[in-house]
Coordinates of C-alpha atoms and ligand atoms in Angstrom, one line a residue:
M1 CA -7.7 -10.1 3.3
D2 CA -6.1 -13.3 4.6
N3 CA -5.5 -15.0 1.2
C4 CA -4.3 -12.0 -0.7
L5 CA -0.6 -12.0 -1.6
F6 CA -0.1 -8.2 -1.4
C7 CA -2.0 -7.9 1.9
N8 CA 0.3 -10.6 3.2
I9 CA 3.4 -8.8 1.9
A10 CA 2.1 -5.5 3.4
S11 CA 1.7 -7.2 6.8
G12 CA 5.2 -8.8 6.6
E13 CA 3.9 -12.4 6.6
I14 CA 5.5 -12.9 3.2
D15 CA 9.0 -11.5 2.5
S16 CA 9.7 -9.1 -0.3
E17 CA 12.4 -6.6 -1.3
L18 CA 10.8 -3.4 0.1
V19 CA 12.0 -0.2 -1.4
Y20 CA 9.4 2.2 0.2
S21 CA 6.7 2.2 2.8
D22 CA 4.4 4.8 4.5
E23 CA 1.0 4.7 6.1
H24 CA -0.9 4.2 2.8
L25 CA 1.5 2.8 0.2
F26 CA 4.4 0.5 -0.2
A27 CA 6.7 -0.4 -3.1
I28 CA 8.6 -3.6 -3.7
K29 CA 10.9 -5.1 -6.4
D30 CA 8.9 -7.4 -8.7
I31 CA 9.9 -11.0 -8.2
N32 CA 10.0 -11.6 -12.0
P33 CA 11.4 -8.4 -13.4
Q34 CA 10.5 -7.4 -17.0
A35 CA 13.0 -4.6 -17.1
P36 CA 16.2 -3.6 -15.2
T37 CA 14.0 -1.5 -12.9
H38 CA 10.6 -3.2 -12.2
L39 CA 8.9 -2.0 -9.0
L40 CA 5.4 -2.5 -7.8
I41 CA 3.7 0.4 -6.1
I42 CA 0.9 -1.0 -3.9
P43 CA -1.8 0.8 -1.8
K44 CA -2.0 -0.9 1.6
K45 CA -5.8 -0.8 1.3
H46 CA -7.1 -3.9 -0.4
I47 CA -8.6 -2.7 -3.6
R48 CA -9.3 -5.6 -5.9
T49 CA -8.9 -4.0 -9.3
I50 CA -9.0 -0.6 -11.0
M51 CA -12.8 -1.2 -11.4
D52 CA -13.2 -1.3 -7.6
I53 CA -11.8 2.2 -7.1
E54 CA -14.1 4.6 -5.1
D55 CA -14.3 8.4 -5.0
S56 CA -12.8 8.3 -1.6
D57 CA -9.6 6.7 -3.1
K58 CA -8.8 9.7 -5.2
E59 CA -6.1 11.2 -2.9
L60 CA -4.6 7.7 -2.3
L61 CA -4.3 7.1 -6.0
G62 CA -2.9 10.6 -6.7
S63 CA -0.1 9.8 -4.2
V64 CA 0.8 6.7 -6.2
Y65 CA 2.0 9.0 -9.0
T66 CA 4.0 11.3 -6.7
L67 CA 5.7 8.1 -5.4
A68 CA 6.2 6.9 -8.9
K69 CA 7.9 10.2 -9.7
S70 CA 10.3 10.0 -6.8
L71 CA 11.1 6.3 -7.3
A72 CA 11.8 7.1 -11.0
Q73 CA 14.2 9.8 -9.9
E74 CA 15.9 7.5 -7.4
N75 CA 16.4 5.0 -10.1
D76 CA 17.7 7.5 -12.7
L77 CA 14.9 6.9 -15.1
E78 CA 14.0 10.5 -15.8
A79 CA 16.2 11.0 -18.8
S80 CA 15.8 7.5 -20.4
G81 CA 12.0 7.3 -19.8
Y82 CA 9.8 4.8 -17.9
R83 CA 6.3 3.4 -17.8
V84 CA 3.7 3.1 -15.1
V85 CA 1.2 0.3 -15.9
V86 CA -1.9 -1.1 -14.3
N87 CA -3.3 -4.4 -15.7
Y88 CA -7.0 -4.9 -15.4
G89 CA -8.5 -8.3 -15.5
S90 CA -6.9 -11.6 -16.7
G91 CA -7.3 -10.6 -20.3
A92 CA -4.8 -7.8 -19.8
G93 CA -2.5 -10.0 -17.6
Q94 CA -3.7 -9.1 -14.1
S95 CA -2.6 -12.1 -11.9
V96 CA -2.7 -10.6 -8.4
F97 CA -6.2 -9.2 -7.5
H98 CA -5.0 -6.4 -5.2
I99 CA -4.4 -3.2 -7.2
H100 CA -0.8 -2.4 -8.0
F101 CA 1.1 -0.1 -10.4
H102 CA 4.1 -1.5 -12.3
L103 CA 7.0 1.0 -12.6
L104 CA 9.2 -0.2 -15.5
G105 CA 12.4 1.3 -16.8
G106 CA 16.0 0.9 -17.7
R107 CA 15.5 -0.4 -21.2
P108 CA 13.7 0.9 -24.4
M109 CA 10.0 0.5 -24.2
K110 CA 8.0 -0.5 -27.2
W111 CA 4.6 0.9 -28.1
P112 CA 2.0 -0.5 -28.3
P113 CA 2.7 -3.0 -25.4
G114 CA 2.0 -6.6 -26.2
Ligands
5GP1 P1 0.0 -8.5 -12.6 O1 0.3 -9.6 -13.5 O2 -1.2 -8.8 -11.6 O3 -0.2 -7.2 -13.3 O4 1.2 -8.2 -11.7 C1 1.6 -9.0 -10.6 C2 3.1 -8.9 -10.5 O5 3.4 -9.4 -9.2 C3 3.8 -9.8 -11.5 O6 4.7 -8.9 -12.2 C4 4.6 -10.8 -10.6 O7 5.9 -11.0 -11.1 C5 4.6 -10.1 -9.3 N1 4.7 -11.1 -8.2 C6 3.9 -12.2 -8.1 N2 4.2 -12.8 -6.9 C7 5.1 -12.0 -6.3 C8 5.8 -12.1 -5.0 O8 5.6 -13.1 -4.2 N3 6.7 -11.1 -4.7 C9 6.9 -10.1 -5.5 N4 7.8 -9.2 -5.1 N5 6.3 -10.0 -6.7 C10 5.4 -10.9 -7.1
ZN2 ZN1 -5.0 -7.5 -0.7

């Protein structure tokens, strides 16, 4: 997808602070962090939103959570707690329409989120 920000970051056309990459997933530091640790875990496949997930994406999406776990461990978030968030649609704050998972930690997290 030529005009997709995260596809362009995945291909290296746009710079980012990469913290992880494999065949199917990558993770970057959020450009506007909302917590001391704020990473984005992003499938390389262009999936527009959580509503566009297909049955064949199940393994890919499962691997998002094993990566979230290891990134949380690397960032020492296991004891203090952390949050993994997907925003769906502009009403919930989605601004980039290529699915991504926010990994937030390093400060107390309120509930419910705003
Ligand atoms: P959303 O609002 O769609 O749930 O999350 C999009 C996230 O992407 C936001 O937290 C925003 O700060 C981040 N973001 C937007 N543009 C860029 C960029 O060019 N580079 C990086 N690393 N993050 C970005
Ligand atoms: Zn994309």
